[in-house]
mmCIF file of C-alpha atoms in Angstrom:
data_model
loop_
_atom_site.group_PDB
_atom_site.id
_atom_site.type_symbol
_atom_site.label_atom_id
_atom_site.label_comp_id
_atom_site.label_asym_id
_atom_site.label_seq_id
_atom_site.Cartn_x
_atom_site.Cartn_y
_atom_site.Cartn_z
ATOM 1 C CA MET A 6 -14.385 2.947 36.482
ATOM 2 C CA SER A 7 -11.893 4.104 33.901
ATOM 3 C CA LEU A 8 -11.007 0.494 33.122
ATOM 4 C CA ASP A 9 -14.672 -0.294 32.512
ATOM 5 C CA LEU A 10 -15.000 2.665 30.174
ATOM 6 C CA ALA A 11 -11.877 1.614 28.295
ATOM 7 C CA ALA A 12 -13.191 -1.940 27.933
ATOM 8 C CA ASP A 13 -16.538 -0.636 26.689
ATOM 9 C CA ALA A 14 -14.730 1.554 24.142
ATOM 10 C CA VAL A 15 -12.741 -1.420 22.855
ATOM 11 C CA ILE A 16 -15.868 -3.558 22.564
ATOM 12 C CA GLN A 17 -17.725 -0.784 20.740
ATOM 13 C CA SER A 18 -14.839 -0.244 18.329
ATOM 14 C CA ARG A 19 -14.672 -3.955 17.514
ATOM 15 C CA THR A 20 -18.448 -4.073 17.076
ATOM 16 C CA GLY A 21 -18.263 -1.051 14.766
ATOM 17 C CA VAL A 22 -15.585 -2.668 12.611
ATOM 18 C CA LEU A 23 -17.490 -5.967 12.372
ATOM 19 C CA GLU A 24 -20.711 -4.113 11.580
ATOM 20 C CA GLY A 25 -18.875 -2.111 8.920
ATOM 21 C CA LEU A 26 -17.497 -5.266 7.307
ATOM 22 C CA ARG A 27 -20.989 -6.767 7.334
ATOM 23 C CA ARG A 28 -22.362 -3.716 5.553
ATOM 24 C CA SER A 29 -19.532 -3.695 3.009
ATOM 25 C CA PRO A 30 -19.000 -7.084 1.324
ATOM 26 C CA THR A 31 -16.305 -5.576 -0.908
ATOM 27 C CA ALA A 32 -14.213 -4.672 2.130
ATOM 28 C CA LEU A 33 -14.673 -8.179 3.520
ATOM 29 C CA VAL A 34 -13.477 -9.775 0.277
ATOM 30 C CA GLY A 35 -10.510 -7.410 0.170
ATOM 31 C CA VAL A 36 -9.581 -8.190 3.776
ATOM 32 C CA ILE A 37 -9.758 -11.936 3.089
ATOM 33 C CA LEU A 38 -7.493 -11.617 0.041
ATOM 34 C CA LEU A 39 -5.029 -9.447 1.944
ATOM 35 C CA ALA A 40 -5.045 -11.890 4.873
ATOM 36 C CA ILE A 41 -4.095 -14.688 2.467
ATOM 37 C CA PHE A 42 -1.123 -12.705 1.167
ATOM 38 C CA LEU A 43 -0.046 -11.706 4.675
ATOM 39 C CA GLY A 44 -0.293 -15.311 5.816
ATOM 40 C CA ALA A 45 1.760 -16.461 2.838
ATOM 41 C CA ALA A 46 4.449 -13.889 3.610
ATOM 42 C CA ALA A 47 4.582 -14.775 7.305
ATOM 43 C CA LEU A 48 4.513 -18.557 6.849
ATOM 44 C CA ALA A 49 6.478 -18.800 3.607
ATOM 45 C CA PRO A 50 9.214 -21.122 4.944
ATOM 46 C CA LEU A 51 6.543 -23.467 6.335
ATOM 47 C CA ILE A 52 4.078 -23.634 3.447
ATOM 48 C CA ALA A 53 6.384 -23.361 0.431
ATOM 49 C CA PRO A 54 6.895 -26.890 -0.951
ATOM 50 C CA TYR A 55 10.412 -26.209 -2.276
ATOM 51 C CA ASP A 56 13.379 -23.918 -1.821
ATOM 52 C CA PRO A 57 12.524 -20.887 -4.006
ATOM 53 C CA ILE A 58 16.104 -20.480 -5.269
ATOM 54 C CA ALA A 59 17.028 -24.145 -5.681
ATOM 55 C CA GLN A 60 17.665 -24.944 -9.354
ATOM 56 C CA ASP A 61 16.789 -28.214 -11.090
ATOM 57 C CA MET A 62 17.864 -27.958 -14.712
ATOM 58 C CA ALA A 63 16.617 -31.444 -15.445
ATOM 59 C CA ASN A 64 13.084 -30.279 -14.633
ATOM 60 C CA ARG A 65 13.142 -26.809 -16.233
ATOM 61 C CA LEU A 66 10.001 -25.343 -17.844
ATOM 62 C CA ALA A 67 7.877 -28.179 -16.475
ATOM 63 C CA ALA A 68 4.122 -27.851 -16.866
ATOM 64 C CA PRO A 69 1.869 -27.697 -13.782
ATOM 65 C CA SER A 70 1.596 -31.111 -12.133
ATOM 66 C CA TRP A 71 1.028 -32.724 -8.750
ATOM 67 C CA SER A 72 4.710 -32.315 -7.874
ATOM 68 C CA HIS A 73 4.839 -28.686 -9.063
ATOM 69 C CA TRP A 74 1.360 -27.176 -8.873
ATOM 70 C CA LEU A 75 2.258 -24.102 -10.937
ATOM 71 C CA GLY A 76 5.115 -25.633 -12.915
ATOM 72 C CA THR A 77 8.761 -24.569 -12.960
ATOM 73 C CA ASP A 78 10.672 -21.706 -14.546
ATOM 74 C CA GLY A 79 13.662 -21.699 -16.899
ATOM 75 C CA PHE A 80 15.998 -22.786 -14.089
ATOM 76 C CA GLY A 81 13.758 -25.546 -12.785
ATOM 77 C CA ARG A 82 12.681 -23.544 -9.720
ATOM 78 C CA ASP A 83 9.226 -24.237 -8.328
ATOM 79 C CA LEU A 84 6.910 -21.370 -9.307
ATOM 80 C CA LEU A 85 4.538 -21.806 -6.372
ATOM 81 C CA SER A 86 7.396 -21.521 -3.883
ATOM 82 C CA ARG A 87 8.768 -18.439 -5.623
ATOM 83 C CA LEU A 88 5.290 -16.932 -5.728
ATOM 84 C CA ILE A 89 4.845 -17.443 -1.980
ATOM 85 C CA PHE A 90 8.246 -15.986 -1.107
ATOM 86 C CA GLY A 91 7.645 -13.148 -3.574
ATOM 87 C CA THR A 92 4.939 -11.746 -1.290
ATOM 88 C CA ARG A 93 7.632 -10.684 1.182
ATOM 89 C CA PRO A 94 9.487 -8.030 -0.851
ATOM 90 C CA THR A 95 6.220 -6.760 -2.328
ATOM 91 C CA LEU A 96 4.476 -6.260 1.015
ATOM 92 C CA GLY A 97 7.702 -5.028 2.591
ATOM 93 C CA LEU A 98 8.057 -2.296 -0.001
ATOM 94 C CA ILE A 99 4.424 -1.274 0.518
ATOM 95 C CA VAL A 100 5.090 -0.844 4.247
ATOM 96 C CA LEU A 101 8.268 1.169 3.627
ATOM 97 C CA VAL A 102 6.624 3.522 1.141
ATOM 98 C CA THR A 103 3.533 4.028 3.300
ATOM 99 C CA LEU A 104 5.512 4.735 6.475
ATOM 100 C CA ALA A 105 7.669 7.236 4.602
ATOM 101 C CA SER A 106 4.968 9.091 2.659
ATOM 102 C CA LEU A 107 1.731 9.018 4.703
ATOM 103 C CA PRO A 108 2.878 10.734 7.956
ATOM 104 C CA PHE A 109 4.918 13.351 6.111
ATOM 105 C CA GLY A 110 2.114 14.160 3.662
ATOM 106 C CA LEU A 111 -0.489 14.375 6.425
ATOM 107 C CA LEU A 112 1.715 16.694 8.477
ATOM 108 C CA ILE A 113 2.326 19.033 5.549
ATOM 109 C CA GLY A 114 -1.339 19.101 4.532
ATOM 110 C CA VAL A 115 -2.820 19.535 8.006
ATOM 111 C CA VAL A 116 -0.397 22.333 8.901
ATOM 112 C CA ALA A 117 -1.095 24.119 5.609
ATOM 113 C CA GLY A 118 -4.860 23.793 5.931
ATOM 114 C CA ALA A 119 -5.049 24.674 9.621
ATOM 115 C CA PHE A 120 -2.795 27.739 9.657
ATOM 116 C CA GLY A 121 -3.355 29.098 6.128
ATOM 117 C CA GLY A 122 -1.663 32.305 4.990
ATOM 118 C CA TRP A 123 1.957 32.301 3.896
ATOM 119 C CA ILE A 124 2.549 28.917 5.547
ATOM 120 C CA GLU A 125 -0.093 27.363 3.326
ATOM 121 C CA ARG A 126 1.259 29.012 0.190
ATOM 122 C CA ILE A 127 4.825 27.828 0.791
ATOM 123 C CA LEU A 128 3.854 24.259 1.697
ATOM 124 C CA MET A 129 1.466 23.922 -1.218
ATOM 125 C CA ARG A 130 4.052 25.171 -3.703
ATOM 126 C CA LEU A 131 6.428 22.500 -2.402
ATOM 127 C CA THR A 132 3.628 19.994 -2.838
ATOM 128 C CA ASP A 133 3.089 21.133 -6.436
ATOM 129 C CA ILE A 134 6.773 20.563 -7.132
ATOM 130 C CA GLY A 135 6.520 17.040 -5.712
ATOM 131 C CA MET A 136 3.447 16.252 -7.821
ATOM 132 C CA ALA A 137 5.197 17.434 -10.981
ATOM 133 C CA PHE A 138 7.404 14.331 -11.024
ATOM 134 C CA PRO A 139 5.862 11.173 -12.523
ATOM 135 C CA ARG A 140 6.116 8.394 -9.954
ATOM 136 C CA LEU A 141 7.535 5.611 -12.096
ATOM 137 C CA ALA A 142 9.816 7.911 -14.101
ATOM 138 C CA LEU A 143 11.371 9.336 -10.915
ATOM 139 C CA ALA A 144 11.702 5.845 -9.471
ATOM 140 C CA LEU A 145 13.541 4.707 -12.593
ATOM 141 C CA ALA A 146 15.894 7.692 -12.442
ATOM 142 C CA PHE A 147 16.516 7.281 -8.704
ATOM 143 C CA VAL A 148 17.214 3.559 -8.956
ATOM 144 C CA ALA A 149 19.399 4.067 -12.021
ATOM 145 C CA VAL A 150 21.570 6.531 -10.075
ATOM 146 C CA PHE A 151 21.754 4.822 -6.676
ATOM 147 C CA GLY A 152 21.424 1.244 -7.839
ATOM 148 C CA PRO A 153 18.604 -1.304 -7.891
ATOM 149 C CA GLY A 154 17.111 -2.650 -4.697
ATOM 150 C CA MET A 155 14.016 -2.563 -2.520
ATOM 151 C CA VAL A 156 15.119 0.322 -0.276
ATOM 152 C CA ASN A 157 16.083 2.614 -3.156
ATOM 153 C CA GLY A 158 12.834 1.823 -4.926
ATOM 154 C CA ALA A 159 10.860 2.556 -1.759
ATOM 155 C CA VAL A 160 12.567 5.931 -1.294
ATOM 156 C CA ALA A 161 11.858 6.882 -4.891
ATOM 157 C CA LEU A 162 8.190 5.930 -4.632
ATOM 158 C CA ALA A 163 7.827 7.732 -1.296
ATOM 159 C CA ILE A 164 9.225 10.973 -2.750
ATOM 160 C CA THR A 165 6.366 11.097 -5.246
ATOM 161 C CA GLY A 166 3.760 9.587 -2.894
ATOM 162 C CA TRP A 167 3.430 12.180 -0.117
ATOM 163 C CA PRO A 168 2.037 15.131 -2.199
ATOM 164 C CA ALA A 169 -1.298 13.354 -2.744
ATOM 165 C CA TYR A 170 -1.792 12.985 1.018
ATOM 166 C CA ALA A 171 -0.738 16.597 1.569
ATOM 167 C CA ARG A 172 -3.291 17.960 -0.888
ATOM 168 C CA LEU A 173 -6.078 15.810 0.526
ATOM 169 C CA ALA A 174 -5.276 16.755 4.121
ATOM 170 C CA ARG A 175 -4.960 20.449 3.256
ATOM 171 C CA THR A 176 -8.378 20.501 1.565
ATOM 172 C CA GLU A 177 -10.157 18.895 4.510
ATOM 173 C CA ALA A 178 -8.229 20.775 7.188
ATOM 174 C CA SER A 179 -9.009 24.139 5.568
ATOM 175 C CA VAL A 180 -12.738 23.309 5.802
ATOM 176 C CA ILE A 181 -12.562 21.908 9.336
ATOM 177 C CA ARG A 182 -10.729 24.931 10.755
ATOM 178 C CA HIS A 183 -13.823 27.100 10.127
ATOM 179 C CA ALA A 184 -16.185 24.684 11.908
ATOM 180 C CA ASP A 185 -18.044 25.777 15.042
ATOM 181 C CA PHE A 186 -16.543 23.097 17.272
ATOM 182 C CA ILE A 187 -13.032 24.300 16.373
ATOM 183 C CA ALA A 188 -14.014 27.822 17.436
ATOM 184 C CA ALA A 189 -15.440 26.401 20.656
ATOM 185 C CA ALA A 190 -12.211 24.502 21.318
ATOM 186 C CA GLU A 191 -10.177 27.664 20.794
ATOM 187 C CA MET A 192 -12.420 29.534 23.204
ATOM 188 C CA GLY A 193 -11.707 26.787 25.713
ATOM 189 C CA GLY A 194 -7.973 27.429 25.427
ATOM 190 C CA ILE A 195 -7.080 24.641 22.992
ATOM 191 C CA ARG A 196 -4.786 26.097 20.354
ATOM 192 C CA GLY A 197 -1.696 25.389 18.289
ATOM 193 C CA TRP A 198 -0.392 21.867 17.962
ATOM 194 C CA ARG A 199 -2.828 20.557 20.551
ATOM 195 C CA LEU A 200 -5.736 21.713 18.402
ATOM 196 C CA LEU A 201 -4.023 20.432 15.281
ATOM 197 C CA PHE A 202 -3.368 16.879 16.426
ATOM 198 C CA GLY A 203 -6.256 16.504 18.860
ATOM 199 C CA HIS A 204 -9.157 17.888 16.824
ATOM 200 C CA ILE A 205 -8.268 18.412 13.157
ATOM 201 C CA LEU A 206 -6.025 15.433 12.354
ATOM 202 C CA PRO A 207 -8.500 12.743 13.557
ATOM 203 C CA LEU A 208 -11.124 14.118 11.162
ATOM 204 C CA VAL A 209 -8.686 14.060 8.252
ATOM 205 C CA LEU A 210 -7.559 10.476 8.848
ATOM 206 C CA PRO A 211 -10.585 8.627 7.347
ATOM 207 C CA SER A 212 -10.083 10.098 3.873
ATOM 208 C CA ALA A 213 -6.330 9.592 4.181
ATOM 209 C CA LEU A 214 -6.844 5.901 4.986
ATOM 210 C CA VAL A 215 -8.978 5.432 1.886
ATOM 211 C CA ARG A 216 -6.338 7.183 -0.204
ATOM 212 C CA MET A 217 -3.638 5.033 1.402
ATOM 213 C CA ALA A 218 -5.422 1.813 0.434
ATOM 214 C CA LEU A 219 -5.757 3.015 -3.156
ATOM 215 C CA ASP A 220 -2.090 4.018 -3.252
ATOM 216 C CA MET A 221 -1.041 0.582 -2.041
ATOM 217 C CA ALA A 222 -2.502 -0.940 -5.204
ATOM 218 C CA GLY A 223 -0.464 1.538 -7.254
ATOM 219 C CA ILE A 224 2.674 0.734 -5.261
ATOM 220 C CA ILE A 225 2.261 -2.954 -6.117
ATOM 221 C CA LEU A 226 2.085 -2.113 -9.824
ATOM 222 C CA ALA A 227 5.077 0.234 -9.574
ATOM 223 C CA THR A 228 7.066 -2.410 -7.712
ATOM 224 C CA ALA A 229 6.212 -4.984 -10.344
ATOM 225 C CA GLY A 230 7.240 -2.515 -13.053
ATOM 226 C CA LEU A 231 10.640 -1.977 -11.449
ATOM 227 C CA GLY A 232 11.131 -5.722 -11.082
ATOM 228 C CA PHE A 233 10.042 -6.314 -14.685
ATOM 229 C CA ILE A 234 12.847 -4.144 -16.075
ATOM 230 C CA GLY A 235 15.418 -5.475 -13.601
ATOM 231 C CA LEU A 236 15.631 -2.462 -11.272
ATOM 232 C CA GLY A 237 13.718 -3.901 -8.341
ATOM 233 C CA VAL A 238 14.606 -6.772 -6.034
ATOM 234 C CA GLN A 239 17.640 -8.504 -7.487
ATOM 235 C CA PRO A 240 17.910 -12.212 -8.349
ATOM 236 C CA PRO A 241 17.833 -14.847 -7.059
ATOM 237 C CA THR A 242 15.358 -13.334 -4.550
ATOM 238 C CA PRO A 243 11.830 -14.055 -5.826
ATOM 239 C CA ASP A 244 10.034 -10.991 -7.173
ATOM 240 C CA TRP A 245 6.707 -10.966 -8.972
ATOM 241 C CA GLY A 246 7.769 -8.411 -11.577
ATOM 242 C CA GLY A 247 10.960 -10.292 -12.337
ATOM 243 C CA MET A 248 9.017 -13.547 -12.622
ATOM 244 C CA VAL A 249 6.698 -11.960 -15.182
ATOM 245 C CA ALA A 250 9.729 -10.739 -17.131
ATOM 246 C CA ASP A 251 11.193 -14.257 -17.160
ATOM 247 C CA GLY A 252 7.889 -15.682 -18.319
ATOM 248 C CA THR A 253 7.542 -13.317 -21.270
ATOM 249 C CA LYS A 254 10.541 -14.997 -22.921
ATOM 250 C CA VAL A 255 8.590 -18.247 -23.292
ATOM 251 C CA ILE A 256 5.032 -16.961 -23.024
ATOM 252 C CA PHE A 257 3.782 -18.691 -26.188
ATOM 253 C CA ASP A 258 4.976 -22.148 -25.127
ATOM 254 C CA GLN A 259 5.046 -22.001 -21.305
ATOM 255 C CA TRP A 260 2.393 -19.378 -20.558
ATOM 256 C CA TRP A 261 1.998 -20.356 -16.894
ATOM 257 C CA ILE A 262 5.403 -18.889 -15.963
ATOM 258 C CA ALA A 263 4.149 -15.338 -16.582
ATOM 259 C CA ALA A 264 0.500 -16.032 -15.751
ATOM 260 C CA ALA A 265 1.098 -17.121 -12.136
ATOM 261 C CA PRO A 266 2.878 -13.956 -10.905
ATOM 262 C CA GLY A 267 0.605 -11.837 -13.084
ATOM 263 C CA CYS A 268 -2.448 -13.223 -11.295
ATOM 264 C CA ALA A 269 -0.766 -12.598 -7.936
ATOM 265 C CA ILE A 270 -0.172 -8.942 -8.866
ATOM 266 C CA LEU A 271 -3.785 -8.644 -10.014
ATOM 267 C CA LEU A 272 -5.250 -10.154 -6.845
ATOM 268 C CA ALA A 273 -2.993 -8.151 -4.526
ATOM 269 C CA SER A 274 -3.924 -4.894 -6.257
ATOM 270 C CA LEU A 275 -7.586 -5.903 -6.267
ATOM 271 C CA SER A 276 -7.526 -6.585 -2.523
ATOM 272 C CA PHE A 277 -6.387 -3.039 -1.721
ATOM 273 C CA ASN A 278 -8.874 -1.520 -4.158
ATOM 274 C CA LEU A 279 -11.712 -3.462 -2.541
ATOM 275 C CA ILE A 280 -10.542 -2.446 0.929
ATOM 276 C CA ALA A 281 -10.399 1.204 -0.156
ATOM 277 C CA ASP A 282 -13.920 1.027 -1.543
ATOM 278 C CA GLY A 283 -15.160 -0.617 1.637
ATOM 279 C CA LEU A 284 -13.374 1.884 3.876
ATOM 280 C CA ARG A 285 -15.086 4.714 2.041
ATOM 281 C CA ASP A 286 -18.468 3.150 2.795
ATOM 282 C CA ILE A 287 -17.580 2.417 6.427
ATOM 283 C CA LEU A 288 -15.837 5.674 7.371
ATOM 284 C CA ASP A 289 -17.991 8.106 5.424
ATOM 285 C CA PRO A 290 -20.993 9.036 7.609
ATOM 286 C CA ARG A 291 -23.011 9.871 4.495
ATOM 287 C CA HIS A 292 -23.110 6.160 3.552
ATOM 288 C CA ASP A 293 -25.550 4.097 5.561
#
């Protein structure tokens, strides 16, 4: 019987997701765009037409053609291949930053909102300190001290990323803790961490997921900014920000070198923004 109930729950959850995507075309478009980038990252060695770091100085700065669909850069490297392989460090950094900032921010915010009092005041003052640091400025300082690279950039972005989740979770948890069903759960003997993670956290997650999707678009821009100034992923590894920086040197004559990675950054950011907008419509019960 329990297996039947579990199967029914899985079917209902899948039906709910499909129905939500049907009601939100923006989310569907965002999911399709993101799936394309994820597929490119996973299948890069199979679908890339050339080695992304192989140089061909005899064919440098070539215009788009049938042999090189997006042209070549100043070292004769195929831009399409570098664009495909460039999805890997970008998406990898998004995962690192999200895994580091989202759980920590949710924990701080839910604990502050659920318990209140001096615990809330201390945690929220720590959150205010974290929000006082500009994300990109702190990332630049952190990378300048500890050296360029994807891991250092991810740590720097995560340090300034968790306060937003903490504030959001604290606001919703402080409202939820006064709800009637929370009082009923406490009367039934459910208290402490069991109440926190079993009843309050699930209700905070929908808003946090929307915020996470929006933050992912900002992480892409921050990653591209670090790569543009040479503090992100180091050459010869393909990086969208670094590719844009290389293209700006010849932008008036060979515009496609900067345009190709710029469009990739735009579409990747757009996909997460569309997903965030769709998630808000799907997860918010006030939207039918």
